[in-house]
Amino acid sequence: MRYNFPDIEKKWQRYWAEHRTFRTGGTQGKPKYYVLDMFPYPSGSGLHVGHLEGYTATDIMARYHRSKGYNVLHPMGWDAFGLPAEQFAIKTGTHPRETTERNVGNFKETLQRMGFSYDWEREINTTDPNYFRWTQWIFLRMLEKGLAYMSEVDVNWCEELRVVLANEEVEEKISAGHTVVRKPLRQWVLKITEYAERLLEDLDELDWPENVKQMQRNWIGRSEGMEIDFTLPCHRQKLKVYTTRPDTLFGATYLVISPEHPMAEKLATADRLKTVREYIGNAKLKTELERTGLQKDKTGVFTGSYAVNPANGEALPVWISDFVLITYGTGAIMSVPAHDSRDWEFARKFNLPIREVIKSPHDVQEAVMEDKGSTCVNSSNSDISLDGLDFSTAFNAMADWLESKGHGKRKINYKLRDWIFSRQRYWGEPIPVKHYEDGSLRPETDLPLTLPDVEAYQPSTTGESPLANIGEWLHGEDNHGKFRRETNTMPQWAGSCWYYLRFIDPQNAEALVDPEKEAYWMNVDLYIGGAEHAVLHLLYARFWHKVLYDLGVVSTREPFQRLFNQGMILGEDNEKMSKSRGNVIPADDVMGSYGADAVRLYEMFLGPLEQVKPWNTNGIEGISRFLSRVWRLFYPTDTEGSELPVLDDTPLAEPLLRRMHKTIRKVSEDTGQLKFNTAISEMMVFTNELHKTGCRQKTALETLVRLLAPYAPHICEELWQAAGHDESIALAPYPAYDPELARDEELTIAVQVNGKLRGTFTTPAGTPKENLIQQARSMESVGKFLEGMTVVREIAVPDKLVNFAVKP
Ligand code: ANZ
């Protein structure tokens, strides 16, 4: 009988839906496993093979854990508010709801064609009023707690999109060619800074990639320093600077304040006022990035005023420069050009004095204190001396002295800013607040507050959302008086801040999530998604989760225990897949040619999940042949018809028995650790062995099919049924191995890149070439040398070595 994948795949997808095979179990009895994808924004261009990588990985984990006896929660939904649908509405007049529905339909069809074992009864959509009612509910709890507030803030205003951007979004928009300027607007802001310390501390207990944790740490940007007061002889006020290096105070030779600093104009002496005003005016036109970029030429003006250094009484000139940001510290710094590179550049450019106060024992051009063994020099007054002290001793000595004299205070600063939370948009969750004529503000009592239909989707000319044009929605009156509704909507990030909780209890009309169900399912055991969300989504969601924790809605401090970033799949040309490059491989096309099982298997066989790797259509042919070989173990001839395979029941011979137990061990271990590529090559080896020995023994063949089922579920269901089973293979237990029979004779294999030894690994004697290459590729110590390079040749010498010949 032939392997007819289109019919087989359709047949089993229908079977799973009819039998509700992947319905999530209740909260009793079994251990739980919650495995989650970063749910997609249903765009108009559909899913390509890159999108399916992470979804395939989570699906394998879901199926694997089900057969290992876990109660698995594996849901899917749609993060469907957002700009593209709104931009499309502006252009064509189509309601974003229509566009969204159509796109969701397409996405869902593709995902179902892939045979993913989602519990579709838990599907959610962030634009559904039954969903965003709870997004609005969370916002109102934040309002009550003072965590949501309105403020006149300098926002990042995108000219082309006529919308405010979060700090976290600016870079992406600039690189897309948009203009972003700073402009003051009254906005809703969420006080994420109140959680800075907890967001930082709790990172330590998470099983996340170290680089993602580090990016969050950098974004939060905690620094320990001091605020130091410099007296201004001609003014009553003092000038407060923030520094992380009070140990270098004797080396300060001038001060710099930000153009937005409230003292900037006041400090300008009459002869300098015109130049100072001009400089301040020009700074407004630049973005933060233009001002602070390291390679940027430094600009600045002298105010004409001087301030007194509390350590040595020297009068230091006060300058204005736009590399000092008003949003950080106090918006004023003391410059120590001998030991800070930006200060150094600035001093050289404007001919300001440079005084060394740190000596390094090493021969370095510019002494930095982090340099081990560096100590202070030229740093004493009649009260204290820092000379000869190392960084932390000097820091503390100076801090104690300044504090005792009332010249300064220790201070912890964070780079993290409060989260600007309003958008001048139609297609978002309405912010459920009413503004009354007396200036007061009250929450909407009746949630959800839904979106009215509008005629036109353009932002209003005042920069308000199109909702400001809908009179009957906008204005109203209740027993508190006449009111006007808030016209801002929430940013796209809002809905994804808590969706993982709604999957636990999607229909609940009384509460966001039932506490008992929450306690059973949380937190998420495995969360897979792209590294591009390292800061934005993952930081926002952690913040909301902590707010919900404080409200008693959730029982865990963190939402996602384990995070895994899949490496991007590039186009065949080694470039990122994108419409403009024309290198996108649509998922439906390859599924049409090779079937879902082949696509799933091939995506996982491309290389280690975390690695970036190019798609290669020739490679999928090989996988396709492998599936046919598995099929022919059961049906050796290509005859038409539907005869059942005849399998024999005699005990397995010793060598094959051992081989089988080893295979179970390896595939099971690798699958559990998301090392899917090596698990697959192990199954290939076993399949070859079965063919070579002409084995048609029931246990051996069924074992192969059970191991393969999480990867290629359709063909395995078909063969499992053919072997005489009535129940879905998804419900069959995972094969177990006998440790004694699974023991290996291990050999050490050397791995080289361009002939240089980059690592070794152990593997059973006789491991075939392709398996050796896969294992070698998965090694971190090797991967580093392959990244960004083109592999020109892969050489594997069985039982000895692997060598990769690469070029840039
Ligand atoms: C003197 C000094 C000497 C500094 C030295 C550094 C090195 P982090 O670690 O990022 O917190 N700074 C303070 N406020 C600033 C602002 N608003 N805009 C630009 N720069 C600002 O950085 C703190 C350091 O950055 C501070 O310590 C200050 O320069 C500068 F050898 O003060 B330092």
Short mmCIF file of C-alpha atoms in Angstrom, two decimals, residues 228-234 238-239 249 255 305-318 407:
data_model
loop_
_atom_site.label_atom_id
_atom_site.label_comp_id
_atom_site.label_asym_id
_atom_site.label_seq_id
_atom_site.Cartn_x
_atom_site.Cartn_y
_atom_site.Cartn_z
CA ILE A 228 26.18 65.35 45.08
CA ASP A 229 25.39 69.04 45.62
CA PHE A 230 27.57 71.72 44.05
CA THR A 231 26.98 75.27 45.32
CA LEU A 232 26.47 78.03 42.76
CA PRO A 233 28.00 81.20 44.27
CA CYS A 234 25.78 83.55 42.23
CA LYS A 238 22.52 74.22 44.44
CA LEU A 239 23.24 72.05 41.42
CA LEU A 249 35.23 63.71 42.69
CA LEU A 255 29.88 70.14 35.16
CA SER A 305 28.51 80.23 35.43
CA TYR A 306 30.68 78.30 37.89
CA ALA A 307 29.91 75.79 40.66
CA VAL A 308 32.00 74.82 43.66
CA ASN A 309 33.43 71.31 44.02
CA PRO A 310 32.66 70.31 47.63
CA ALA A 311 35.80 68.19 47.84
CA ASN A 312 38.40 70.86 47.06
CA GLY A 313 36.56 74.18 46.75
CA GLU A 314 37.50 74.61 43.10
CA ALA A 315 35.20 76.65 40.83
CA LEU A 316 34.11 74.42 37.95
CA PRO A 317 32.60 75.81 34.72
CA VAL A 318 29.03 74.69 34.06
CA HIS A 407 26.91 67.61 50.53
#
